Tab-separated table of C-alpha atoms (C1' of nucleotides) in Angstrom:
chain	number	residue	atom	x	y	z
A	1	MET	CA	10.537	69.909	-17.477
A	2	ASP	CA	11.316	66.706	-18.661
A	3	THR	CA	8.789	66.052	-21.042
A	4	SER	CA	10.033	62.620	-21.879
A	5	SER	CA	7.616	60.841	-20.267
A	6	ILE	CA	4.363	62.533	-21.703
A	7	GLN	CA	5.861	62.864	-25.113
A	8	PRO	CA	5.692	60.108	-27.586
A	9	LEU	CA	9.389	59.192	-28.464
A	10	GLN	CA	11.084	61.632	-30.890
A	11	PRO	CA	13.911	62.599	-32.555
A	12	PRO	CA	15.714	65.833	-31.680
A	13	ARG	CA	13.526	68.712	-33.353
A	14	GLY	CA	14.619	69.159	-36.994
A	15	MET	CA	16.593	65.772	-37.254
A	16	ASN	CA	15.013	63.169	-39.355
A	17	ASP	CA	15.351	59.274	-39.860
A	18	VAL	CA	16.154	58.339	-43.561
A	19	LEU	CA	13.514	54.838	-43.680
A	20	PRO	CA	14.200	51.983	-45.520
A	21	SER	CA	11.674	53.442	-47.912
A	22	GLN	CA	13.450	56.598	-48.661
A	23	VAL	CA	17.049	55.383	-48.913
A	24	ALA	CA	17.075	54.574	-52.794
A	25	ALA	CA	16.595	58.180	-53.648
A	26	TRP	CA	19.695	58.802	-51.120
A	27	GLN	CA	22.050	56.170	-52.221
A	28	ARG	CA	21.278	57.322	-56.114
A	29	LEU	CA	22.334	60.834	-55.361
A	30	GLU	CA	25.392	60.020	-53.563
A	31	SER	CA	26.269	57.502	-56.251
A	32	ILE	CA	25.905	59.960	-59.238
A	33	ALA	CA	27.959	62.234	-57.243
A	34	ARG	CA	30.911	59.752	-56.444
A	35	GLU	CA	31.190	58.556	-59.952
A	36	LEU	CA	30.744	61.993	-61.205
A	37	PHE	CA	33.756	63.345	-59.010
A	38	ALA	CA	36.099	60.625	-60.118
A	39	THR	CA	35.351	61.356	-63.486
A	40	TYR	CA	36.735	65.256	-62.873
A	41	GLY	CA	39.627	64.011	-60.526
A	42	TYR	CA	38.146	64.894	-57.417
A	43	ARG	CA	38.835	62.528	-54.645
A	44	GLU	CA	37.023	61.967	-51.586
A	45	ILE	CA	38.109	63.569	-48.004
A	46	ARG	CA	36.644	62.772	-44.517
A	47	VAL	CA	36.842	65.148	-42.064
A	48	PRO	CA	35.367	65.164	-38.367
A	49	ILE	CA	31.640	66.000	-37.410
A	50	VAL	CA	32.928	67.897	-34.802
A	51	GLU	CA	35.562	71.036	-34.741
A	52	HIS	CA	36.853	73.587	-32.159
A	53	THR	CA	34.506	76.297	-32.095
A	54	ALA	CA	37.157	78.734	-32.659
A	55	LEU	CA	37.528	77.464	-36.271
A	56	PHE	CA	34.118	78.232	-37.300
A	57	LYS	CA	34.200	81.943	-35.678
A	58	ARG	CA	37.351	82.868	-37.463
A	59	SER	CA	36.069	81.399	-40.753
A	60	ILE	CA	32.613	81.670	-41.258
A	61	GLY	CA	32.711	85.270	-39.532
A	62	GLU	CA	31.670	86.586	-35.548
A	63	LEU	CA	28.947	88.633	-37.004
A	64	THR	CA	27.037	86.065	-39.060
A	65	ASP	CA	24.009	84.186	-38.225
A	66	ILE	CA	25.407	81.287	-38.252
A	67	VAL	CA	27.893	82.048	-35.504
A	68	GLN	CA	25.657	84.130	-33.368
A	69	LYS	CA	22.855	82.003	-33.257
A	70	GLU	CA	23.143	78.509	-35.202
A	71	MET	CA	25.769	76.809	-33.737
A	72	PHE	CA	25.707	73.463	-31.615
A	73	THR	CA	28.426	74.130	-29.158
A	74	PHE	CA	29.413	72.458	-26.168
A	75	GLN	CA	32.099	71.516	-23.827
A	76	ASP	CA	33.848	68.345	-23.726
A	77	PRO	CA	34.787	66.533	-20.658
A	78	GLY	CA	38.130	68.569	-20.877
A	79	GLY	CA	36.755	71.963	-20.923
A	80	ASP	CA	37.328	72.736	-24.372
A	81	SER	CA	34.488	74.578	-26.311
A	82	LEU	CA	33.374	72.046	-29.525
A	83	THR	CA	30.943	73.007	-31.973
A	84	LEU	CA	29.332	70.387	-34.617
A	85	ARG	CA	30.056	71.495	-38.037
A	86	PRO	CA	27.398	73.868	-39.399
A	87	GLU	CA	29.154	73.941	-43.187
A	88	ALA	CA	31.805	71.606	-44.468
A	89	THR	CA	34.421	74.151	-45.827
A	90	ALA	CA	35.719	75.266	-42.646
A	91	GLY	CA	36.909	71.623	-41.551
A	92	ILE	CA	38.517	70.840	-44.901
A	93	VAL	CA	40.367	73.863	-45.207
A	94	ARG	CA	41.632	72.871	-41.307
A	95	ALA	CA	42.370	69.577	-42.530
A	96	MET	CA	44.232	70.793	-45.552
A	97	ILE	CA	46.567	72.844	-43.227
A	98	SER	CA	46.617	70.383	-40.683
A	99	ASN	CA	48.039	67.670	-43.104
A	100	GLY	CA	50.091	69.964	-45.001
A	101	LEU	CA	48.230	69.236	-48.112
A	102	LEU	CA	48.876	72.711	-49.594
A	103	HIS	CA	52.774	72.515	-49.544
A	104	ASN	CA	53.303	73.469	-52.921
A	105	GLN	CA	50.268	71.304	-54.066
A	106	LYS	CA	46.825	71.823	-55.529
A	107	GLN	CA	43.947	69.781	-54.460
A	108	ARG	CA	40.644	68.955	-55.932
A	109	VAL	CA	38.607	67.282	-53.340
A	110	TRP	CA	34.981	66.401	-52.070
A	111	CYS	CA	33.170	65.444	-49.257
A	112	ALA	CA	29.698	64.353	-47.650
A	113	GLY	CA	27.944	64.401	-44.832
A	114	PRO	CA	25.973	65.716	-42.089
A	115	MET	CA	25.631	69.542	-41.099
A	116	PHE	CA	24.051	71.389	-37.991
A	117	ARG	CA	22.422	74.527	-37.372
A	118	TYR	CA	20.041	75.407	-34.613
A	119	GLU	CA	17.408	76.920	-36.769
A	120	LYS	CA	13.889	76.196	-36.611
A	121	PRO	CA	13.056	73.534	-38.989
A	122	GLN	CA	10.647	74.171	-41.891
A	123	ARG	CA	10.492	73.042	-45.159
A	124	GLY	CA	13.813	72.311	-46.931
A	125	ARG	CA	15.519	73.368	-43.603
A	126	PHE	CA	16.304	71.135	-40.784
A	127	ARG	CA	18.739	71.186	-38.058
A	128	GLN	CA	20.881	68.241	-38.844
A	129	PHE	CA	21.053	68.242	-43.065
A	130	HIS	CA	23.509	66.687	-45.392
A	131	GLN	CA	25.628	68.365	-47.966
A	132	ILE	CA	27.864	66.808	-50.626
A	133	ASP	CA	30.782	69.626	-50.922
A	134	VAL	CA	33.440	70.119	-53.569
A	135	GLU	CA	36.595	72.283	-53.054
A	136	ALA	CA	39.673	73.001	-54.935
A	137	PHE	CA	43.032	74.522	-53.605
A	138	GLY	CA	45.355	76.099	-55.351
A	139	TYR	CA	43.721	77.327	-58.559
A	140	ALA	CA	43.609	81.216	-58.973
A	141	GLY	CA	42.631	81.212	-62.307
A	142	PRO	CA	38.911	81.448	-63.487
A	143	ASP	CA	39.176	78.153	-65.243
A	144	ILE	CA	38.637	76.429	-62.049
A	145	ASP	CA	35.431	78.941	-61.363
A	146	ALA	CA	34.172	77.487	-64.216
A	147	GLU	CA	35.172	73.782	-63.884
A	148	LEU	CA	33.378	73.413	-60.480
A	149	ILE	CA	30.401	75.003	-62.070
A	150	MET	CA	30.426	72.995	-65.036
A	151	LEU	CA	30.622	69.949	-62.516
A	152	SER	CA	27.882	71.256	-60.497
A	153	ALA	CA	25.454	71.807	-63.664
A	154	ARG	CA	26.427	68.315	-64.772
A	155	LEU	CA	25.748	66.701	-61.655
A	156	LEU	CA	22.367	68.423	-61.167
A	157	LYS	CA	21.300	67.493	-65.102
A	158	ARG	CA	22.709	63.759	-64.330
A	159	LEU	CA	20.173	63.733	-61.250
A	160	GLY	CA	17.335	64.622	-63.692
A	161	ILE	CA	16.960	67.989	-62.613
A	162	GLU	CA	15.153	70.707	-64.484
A	163	ARG	CA	14.203	74.285	-64.445
A	164	LEU	CA	17.142	75.775	-62.072
A	165	GLU	CA	18.344	79.182	-62.425
A	166	LEU	CA	21.951	79.928	-61.788
A	167	ASN	CA	23.162	82.763	-60.124
A	168	LEU	CA	26.076	84.524	-60.175
A	169	ASN	CA	27.923	87.487	-58.658
A	170	SER	CA	31.592	88.810	-58.007
A	171	LEU	CA	32.456	90.174	-54.789
A	172	GLY	CA	35.882	91.210	-55.645
A	173	THR	CA	38.791	91.085	-53.341
A	174	LEU	CA	38.636	91.176	-49.630
A	175	GLU	CA	39.830	94.837	-49.839
A	176	SER	CA	37.006	95.693	-52.272
A	177	ARG	CA	34.562	94.440	-50.306
A	178	LYS	CA	35.506	95.874	-47.278
A	179	VAL	CA	35.600	99.409	-49.353
A	180	TYR	CA	32.340	98.703	-50.726
A	181	ARG	CA	30.881	97.731	-47.579
A	182	GLU	CA	31.791	101.225	-45.907
A	183	ALA	CA	30.262	103.136	-48.516
A	184	LEU	CA	26.927	101.140	-48.219
A	185	VAL	CA	26.966	101.433	-44.686
A	186	ARG	CA	27.342	105.291	-45.066
A	187	TYR	CA	24.467	105.610	-47.466
A	188	PHE	CA	22.232	103.336	-45.498
A	189	SER	CA	22.869	105.385	-42.488
A	190	ALA	CA	22.062	108.494	-43.887
A	191	HIS	CA	18.736	107.224	-44.747
A	192	LYS	CA	17.957	105.004	-41.554
A	193	SER	CA	14.333	106.469	-41.316
A	194	LYS	CA	13.687	104.434	-44.280
A	195	LEU	CA	14.979	100.891	-43.015
A	196	ASP	CA	12.873	98.030	-41.164
A	197	ALA	CA	13.920	96.291	-38.146
A	198	ASP	CA	15.720	93.566	-40.078
A	199	SER	CA	17.947	96.199	-42.094
A	200	LEU	CA	18.960	98.243	-38.925
A	201	ARG	CA	20.502	95.179	-37.219
A	202	ARG	CA	21.871	93.915	-40.511
A	203	LEU	CA	23.763	97.428	-40.533
A	204	GLU	CA	25.697	96.718	-37.463
A	205	GLY	CA	26.522	93.344	-38.898
A	206	ASN	CA	26.126	92.311	-42.503
A	207	PRO	CA	25.178	95.521	-44.388
A	208	LEU	CA	25.636	93.742	-47.369
A	209	ARG	CA	22.403	91.384	-46.724
A	210	ILE	CA	20.007	94.801	-46.938
A	211	LEU	CA	20.032	94.504	-50.421
A	212	ASP	CA	18.877	91.167	-50.045
A	213	SER	CA	15.482	92.759	-48.266
A	214	LYS	CA	12.123	91.171	-49.735
A	215	ASN	CA	10.169	94.186	-47.932
A	216	PRO	CA	8.954	96.033	-50.766
A	217	GLU	CA	8.916	99.534	-48.757
A	218	MET	CA	12.575	98.797	-48.797
A	219	GLN	CA	13.139	98.848	-52.171
A	220	GLU	CA	13.203	102.025	-53.467
A	221	VAL	CA	16.345	103.090	-50.893
A	222	ILE	CA	17.750	99.659	-51.870
A	223	ALA	CA	17.353	101.084	-55.526
A	224	GLY	CA	19.350	104.065	-54.861
A	225	ALA	CA	22.611	102.146	-53.143
A	226	PRO	CA	25.913	101.667	-54.289
A	227	VAL	CA	26.529	98.964	-56.602
A	228	LEU	CA	29.047	96.422	-55.805
A	229	THR	CA	29.940	96.084	-59.182
A	230	GLU	CA	31.095	99.307	-59.420
A	231	TYR	CA	33.882	98.811	-56.717
A	232	LEU	CA	35.503	95.998	-58.249
A	233	ASP	CA	39.121	96.657	-59.168
A	234	GLU	CA	40.082	95.630	-62.811
A	235	PRO	CA	41.740	91.994	-62.160
A	236	SER	CA	38.457	91.138	-60.251
A	237	ARG	CA	36.493	92.261	-63.365
A	238	GLN	CA	38.969	90.110	-65.848
A	239	HIS	CA	38.495	87.241	-63.317
A	240	PHE	CA	34.848	87.270	-63.487
A	241	ASN	CA	34.634	88.364	-67.189
A	242	GLY	CA	37.197	85.129	-67.839
A	243	LEU	CA	34.610	82.866	-66.204
A	244	LEU	CA	31.643	84.204	-68.076
A	245	ARG	CA	33.307	83.514	-71.198
A	246	HIS	CA	33.999	79.635	-69.969
A	247	LEU	CA	30.279	79.380	-69.352
A	248	ASP	CA	29.408	80.753	-72.442
A	249	ALA	CA	31.295	78.500	-74.492
A	250	VAL	CA	29.801	75.266	-73.026
A	251	GLY	CA	26.614	76.840	-72.984
A	252	ILE	CA	25.513	77.105	-69.441
A	253	LYS	CA	23.078	79.828	-69.313
A	254	TYR	CA	23.153	82.052	-66.052
A	255	VAL	CA	22.086	85.267	-64.447
A	256	VAL	CA	24.359	87.808	-63.227
A	257	ASN	CA	22.817	89.171	-59.920
A	258	PRO	CA	24.410	92.036	-58.426
A	259	ARG	CA	22.300	91.826	-55.059
A	260	LEU	CA	23.967	88.004	-54.599
A	261	VAL	CA	26.160	88.571	-51.452
A	262	ARG	CA	26.290	85.190	-49.400
A	263	GLY	CA	25.851	84.893	-45.667
A	264	LEU	CA	29.309	83.806	-44.797
A	265	ASP	CA	32.056	86.371	-44.515
A	266	TYR	CA	34.977	84.412	-46.336
A	267	TYR	CA	33.630	84.858	-49.951
A	268	THR	CA	35.883	86.888	-52.016
A	269	HIS	CA	35.164	86.981	-56.176
A	270	THR	CA	32.998	84.369	-57.723
A	271	VAL	CA	29.758	83.453	-55.822
A	272	PHE	CA	27.018	81.296	-57.200
A	273	GLU	CA	23.652	79.789	-56.394
A	274	TRP	CA	21.582	77.620	-58.215
A	275	LEU	CA	18.018	78.331	-57.346
A	276	THR	CA	14.533	76.630	-57.725
A	277	ASN	CA	10.942	77.768	-57.448
A	278	GLU	CA	9.397	74.879	-56.518
A	279	LEU	CA	10.347	74.184	-53.135
A	280	GLY	CA	8.636	76.763	-51.235
A	281	SER	CA	10.938	79.454	-49.504
A	282	GLN	CA	14.361	77.558	-49.288
A	283	GLY	CA	14.947	77.990	-53.021
A	284	ALA	CA	18.853	77.561	-52.797
A	285	VAL	CA	19.440	73.911	-53.974
A	286	CYS	CA	23.324	74.338	-54.727
A	287	SER	CA	25.595	77.382	-54.006
A	288	GLY	CA	29.396	78.407	-53.429
A	289	GLY	CA	32.041	80.719	-54.097
A	290	ARG	CA	35.748	81.425	-54.029
A	291	TYR	CA	37.404	82.180	-50.816
A	292	ASP	CA	41.097	83.135	-51.623
A	293	GLY	CA	41.792	84.506	-48.231
A	294	LEU	CA	40.807	81.959	-45.981
A	295	VAL	CA	43.712	79.483	-45.760
A	296	ALA	CA	45.920	82.175	-45.158
A	297	GLN	CA	43.171	83.513	-42.525
A	298	LEU	CA	43.488	80.663	-40.556
A	299	GLY	CA	47.003	80.017	-40.656
A	300	GLY	CA	48.404	78.269	-43.878
A	301	LYS	CA	50.149	79.151	-46.859
A	302	SER	CA	48.134	82.020	-48.792
A	303	THR	CA	46.424	79.456	-51.459
A	304	PRO	CA	43.543	80.459	-53.429
A	305	ALA	CA	40.335	78.414	-53.113
A	306	ILE	CA	36.681	78.041	-54.097
A	307	GLY	CA	34.205	75.459	-53.213
A	308	TRP	CA	30.684	74.889	-53.753
A	309	ALA	CA	28.023	72.161	-51.341
A	310	LEU	CA	24.583	70.879	-52.309
A	311	GLY	CA	21.775	70.368	-49.888
A	312	GLU	CA	20.783	66.471	-50.088
A	313	GLU	CA	17.532	66.985	-48.493
A	314	ARG	CA	16.698	69.794	-51.026
A	315	LEU	CA	17.921	68.042	-54.034
A	316	ILE	CA	16.271	64.460	-53.207
A	317	GLU	CA	12.676	66.462	-52.170
A	318	LEU	CA	13.087	68.350	-55.711
A	319	ILE	CA	13.582	65.066	-57.713
A	320	GLU	CA	10.834	63.732	-56.355
A	321	VAL	CA	8.283	66.970	-56.983
A	322	GLN	CA	9.695	66.681	-60.382
A	323	HIS	CA	10.022	62.755	-61.164
A	324	GLY	CA	7.897	61.285	-58.414
A	325	ALA	CA	9.734	58.963	-55.612
A	326	GLN	CA	12.562	56.835	-56.534
A	327	PRO	CA	11.170	53.097	-56.641
A	328	GLN	CA	12.477	50.733	-53.846
A	329	GLU	CA	14.755	47.824	-54.644
A	330	ALA	CA	13.460	44.764	-55.169
A	331	PRO	CA	14.897	41.082	-54.838
A	332	ASP	CA	15.684	39.118	-57.626
A	333	VAL	CA	13.822	35.799	-55.829
A	334	TYR	CA	11.467	35.579	-53.007
A	335	PHE	CA	11.683	32.352	-51.404
A	336	VAL	CA	8.239	31.102	-50.132
A	337	ILE	CA	8.880	28.485	-47.358
A	338	SER	CA	5.564	26.702	-45.596
A	339	GLY	CA	5.562	23.684	-43.750
A	340	THR	CA	7.493	22.004	-40.715
A	341	GLN	CA	9.388	20.020	-43.120
A	342	ALA	CA	10.487	22.719	-45.475
A	343	GLU	CA	11.429	25.195	-42.956
A	344	ALA	CA	13.432	22.357	-41.604
A	345	VAL	CA	15.597	22.663	-44.969
A	346	GLY	CA	14.543	26.254	-46.431
A	347	LEU	CA	17.584	28.284	-44.962
A	348	THR	CA	20.099	25.574	-45.896
A	349	LEU	CA	18.577	25.735	-49.821
A	350	ALA	CA	18.554	29.152	-49.783
A	351	GLU	CA	22.598	29.147	-48.690
A	352	ARG	CA	23.539	26.900	-50.987
A	353	LEU	CA	21.783	28.889	-53.778
A	354	ARG	CA	23.800	31.750	-52.648
A	355	ASP	CA	26.879	30.191	-52.513
A	356	GLU	CA	26.443	29.526	-56.511
A	357	LEU	CA	24.748	32.842	-57.224
A	358	PRO	CA	26.406	35.584	-55.185
A	359	ALA	CA	25.041	38.523	-56.520
A	360	VAL	CA	21.165	37.692	-56.861
A	361	ARG	CA	18.981	39.224	-54.311
A	362	ILE	CA	17.229	36.281	-52.421
A	363	GLU	CA	14.872	37.268	-49.801
A	364	THR	CA	13.601	34.221	-47.826
A	365	HIS	CA	10.507	34.114	-46.001
A	366	CYS	CA	10.720	33.831	-42.274
A	367	GLY	CA	8.131	33.503	-39.488
A	368	GLY	CA	5.934	31.217	-41.084
A	369	GLY	CA	2.147	31.709	-42.548
A	370	SER	CA	0.146	30.320	-45.182
A	371	PHE	CA	1.152	29.856	-48.919
A	372	LYS	CA	-1.352	32.773	-49.424
A	373	SER	CA	0.319	35.198	-47.467
A	374	GLN	CA	3.804	34.166	-48.445
A	375	MET	CA	2.747	34.435	-52.066
A	376	LYS	CA	0.986	37.756	-51.538
A	377	ARG	CA	4.530	39.120	-49.955
A	378	ALA	CA	6.150	37.648	-52.707
A	379	ASP	CA	4.391	39.757	-55.161
A	380	GLN	CA	4.529	42.805	-52.922
A	381	SER	CA	8.636	42.673	-52.893
A	382	GLY	CA	8.791	43.133	-56.432
A	383	ALA	CA	10.820	40.065	-57.058
A	384	ARG	CA	10.743	38.704	-60.582
A	385	PHE	CA	10.772	35.050	-59.197
A	386	ALA	CA	9.038	33.009	-56.282
A	387	LEU	CA	10.842	30.073	-55.070
A	388	VAL	CA	8.386	27.802	-53.522
A	389	LEU	CA	9.100	25.136	-50.847
A	390	GLY	CA	6.271	23.001	-49.052
A	391	ASP	CA	6.466	19.877	-47.116
A	392	SER	CA	5.951	17.819	-50.711
A	393	GLU	CA	8.834	19.676	-52.178
A	394	ALA	CA	10.751	19.001	-49.125
A	395	GLU	CA	10.239	15.537	-49.413
A	396	ARG	CA	11.247	14.932	-52.617
A	397	GLN	CA	14.247	17.363	-52.721
A	398	VAL	CA	12.543	19.640	-55.580
A	399	VAL	CA	11.637	23.691	-55.498
A	400	GLY	CA	8.904	25.493	-57.671
A	401	LEU	CA	9.838	28.122	-59.415
A	402	LYS	CA	7.547	30.690	-60.081
A	403	SER	CA	7.395	33.689	-62.481
A	404	LEU	CA	5.918	36.514	-60.584
A	405	ARG	CA	5.728	39.265	-63.642
A	406	ILE	CA	5.126	37.365	-66.427
A	407	GLU	CA	2.435	34.663	-67.446
A	408	ALA	CA	4.458	31.278	-67.256
A	409	PRO	CA	3.703	27.982	-65.917
A	410	GLN	CA	5.450	27.256	-62.573
A	411	VAL	CA	7.838	24.785	-62.822
A	412	GLU	CA	9.715	21.806	-60.599
A	413	LEU	CA	13.621	21.973	-60.145
A	414	ALA	CA	15.866	19.360	-58.356
A	415	TRP	CA	17.748	21.068	-55.698
A	416	ALA	CA	21.026	20.622	-57.533
A	417	ASP	CA	19.568	21.999	-60.910
A	418	ALA	CA	17.762	25.291	-59.065
A	419	ALA	CA	21.005	27.948	-59.414
A	420	ALA	CA	21.861	27.242	-62.825
A	421	GLU	CA	17.947	27.432	-63.801
A	422	LEU	CA	17.332	30.498	-62.176
A	423	ARG	CA	20.563	32.061	-63.715
A	424	LYS	CA	19.533	31.325	-66.919
A	425	ARG	CA	15.847	32.768	-66.093
A	426	LEU	CA	17.445	35.703	-64.417
A	427	THR	CA	19.990	36.781	-67.245
A	428	GLU	CA	16.725	36.328	-70.026
A	429	GLY	CA	15.511	40.032	-69.136
B	1	G	C1'	13.442	84.896	-32.177
B	2	U	C1'	7.885	86.632	-34.567
B	3	G	C1'	3.533	85.057	-37.158
B	4	G	C1'	-0.476	81.364	-39.614
B	5	G	C1'	-2.449	76.524	-39.820
B	6	C	C1'	-2.835	71.553	-37.764
B	7	G	C1'	-2.618	67.171	-33.556
B	8	U	C1'	-8.354	61.225	-33.099
B	9	A	C1'	-5.630	53.626	-35.044
B	10	G	C1'	0.981	52.253	-38.263
B	11	C	C1'	-1.169	55.509	-42.683
B	12	U	C1'	-5.135	58.923	-44.808
B	13	C	C1'	-8.921	60.921	-42.364
B	14	A	C1'	-14.668	60.882	-40.251
B	15	G	C1'	-16.787	62.418	-35.848
B	16	C	C1'	-22.406	68.767	-36.821
B	17	U	C1'	-24.552	73.056	-31.647
B	18	G	C1'	-21.151	68.427	-25.166
B	19	G	C1'	-24.035	62.000	-24.467
B	20	U	C1'	-18.733	58.220	-23.539
B	21	A	C1'	-14.617	57.000	-30.537
B	22	G	C1'	-15.861	55.380	-36.211
B	23	A	C1'	-14.236	54.362	-41.666
B	24	G	C1'	-10.747	53.141	-45.627
B	25	C	C1'	-5.783	51.572	-46.359
B	26	C	C1'	-2.421	48.014	-43.991
B	27	C	C1'	-1.739	43.291	-41.386
B	28	C	C1'	-3.489	38.441	-39.868
B	29	G	C1'	-6.723	34.315	-40.670
B	30	G	C1'	-11.222	32.221	-43.862
B	31	A	C1'	-14.552	31.173	-48.035
B	32	U	C1'	-10.567	28.581	-51.928
B	33	U	C1'	-8.151	21.611	-47.218
B	34	G	C1'	-0.782	24.248	-50.839
B	35	U	C1'	-0.055	29.902	-54.827
B	36	G	C1'	0.097	36.922	-55.946
B	37	A	C1'	-6.211	39.587	-59.123
B	38	U	C1'	-11.363	41.448	-57.565
B	39	U	C1'	-15.619	40.171	-54.252
B	40	C	C1'	-17.352	38.704	-49.345
B	41	C	C1'	-16.438	37.224	-43.814
B	42	G	C1'	-14.095	37.630	-39.461
B	43	G	C1'	-9.960	39.465	-36.320
B	44	C	C1'	-5.978	42.667	-34.697
B	45	C	C1'	-4.749	48.171	-34.260
B	46	G	C1'	-6.953	54.190	-29.545
B	47	U	C1'	-3.661	56.905	-23.027
B	48	C	C1'	-9.066	61.326	-29.213
B	49	G	C1'	-0.804	64.959	-28.065
B	50	U	C1'	-0.418	66.266	-22.888
B	51	G	C1'	-1.834	68.673	-17.892
B	52	G	C1'	-5.823	71.406	-15.954
B	53	G	C1'	-10.615	73.704	-15.434
B	54	U	C1'	-16.452	74.232	-16.446
B	55	U	C1'	-20.063	69.738	-16.649
B	56	C	C1'	-24.226	64.976	-14.044
B	57	G	C1'	-21.336	63.699	-18.588
B	58	A	C1'	-15.726	66.511	-22.608
B	59	A	C1'	-12.495	64.000	-29.006
B	60	U	C1'	-16.089	68.357	-28.905
B	61	C	C1'	-16.128	73.956	-24.841
B	62	C	C1'	-12.229	77.407	-22.051
B	63	C	C1'	-7.015	77.798	-20.278
B	64	A	C1'	-1.979	76.458	-20.594
B	65	U	C1'	1.592	73.482	-22.389
B	66	C	C1'	4.169	70.304	-25.775
B	67	G	C1'	4.720	68.481	-30.322
B	68	C	C1'	4.432	69.308	-35.861
B	69	U	C1'	3.919	71.948	-40.366
B	70	C	C1'	4.275	76.439	-43.421
B	71	A	C1'	5.974	81.605	-43.725
B	72	C	C1'	9.274	85.744	-42.045
B	73	C	C1'	14.408	85.792	-40.748
B	74	C	C1'	18.311	82.742	-42.359
B	75	C	C1'	20.396	79.343	-45.530
B	76	A	C1'	22.100	74.171	-48.494
RNA sequence: GUGGGCGUAGCUCAGCUGGUAGAGCCCCGGAUUGUGAUUCCGGCCGUCGUGGGUUCGAAUCCCAUCGCUCACCCCA
């Protein structure tokens, strides 16, 4: 049924507007990230928001929750099945292969933008959400694992985020993981009577996730299950220990969590998550891992790779929880224009000032109104100064300059002198 | 997909056992005949989420439905 006629106009469920009052926090996050990535030698890549459905099925895994029930999939007018990207890695890997960027080359890239998953929205979980994503291709050793984690740690620190816990684990090679998975299925199948409904379902698709269960009645069976660490081969162990040594050396604290498995099939070796307990139930703020098999699996030349993604909405909310809201950007000058003669020349004067002061933020009052209401607006804008143009000033070709943040007498300036005086006062701090 | 809580003005909310909708904030104007505090006065603002039922009468009771939200699940 069409409910649009009886419901107020709303965005699609789980998709949010970022309002002018919130945008400062987004810009701060994105600009800090962009500057930091450049200092580590990572370059931006931009890829489509839509890809062929098969790309996500083959990379994320047919049996994962994301592919089975969370994708926005549709047919284009030509009959192709396309999907709104539920995560960034698949598209970036595809772009690497499509453009031949991995041919005897290493790549360090980052990407930011919206992702889409058809989930039931709740705190920290939306149908359209935004990630900042970092990937490195062609590096096999644990040094790049360490670099990527150091990069994430520095970014989180620079954003002012506190009290995060870094969880780490190694899944080993695809082969060792496969052997372990079979052992788990054997174990849990032998204890089927003790499994709850969720775990029985996972037994078919993703038995590793049974280890994650929060059901208290499950803890006993889980405690007796085989441990992944015991199935790691020697090279996997060495890789993981190498990573830990690098992290120890720079003093990054971590917790090795053998239960950390991640929900995407392509991960191998290192996986990690930065966790908070200050956002309700969606505690993962940044997470990622190595995916050495994915490039080859998608048809590229076999290339080791690793990456992580952080959730912008979650990070912004966490910053707000810990430090309060980001103040909005204020103009430098609020230009009060009152009276018919003033209105006739006000915009022209403002344009002249902008010619001479290209970096100064001048907000002109449009739409008339009393001096009182315009001054009130000037105050609320957060501007340091008000320029005051009434009919009497317009007649004499002068403009009033009033300091709004400190006690100081209002002065009158000839139009020709206004820009120079403003420049002087604004640089005085 | 499952469960809990909640839908009244742009925002935050009041409205008891049914009697026909209110406050504060915001915004505009005035007191202050051209200047951002406070105070005071006035003004603006409502399909009481939607549909149906009970009733002389429903924001209030009943049913359905939609939406929001939190948790499970999943994950950034």
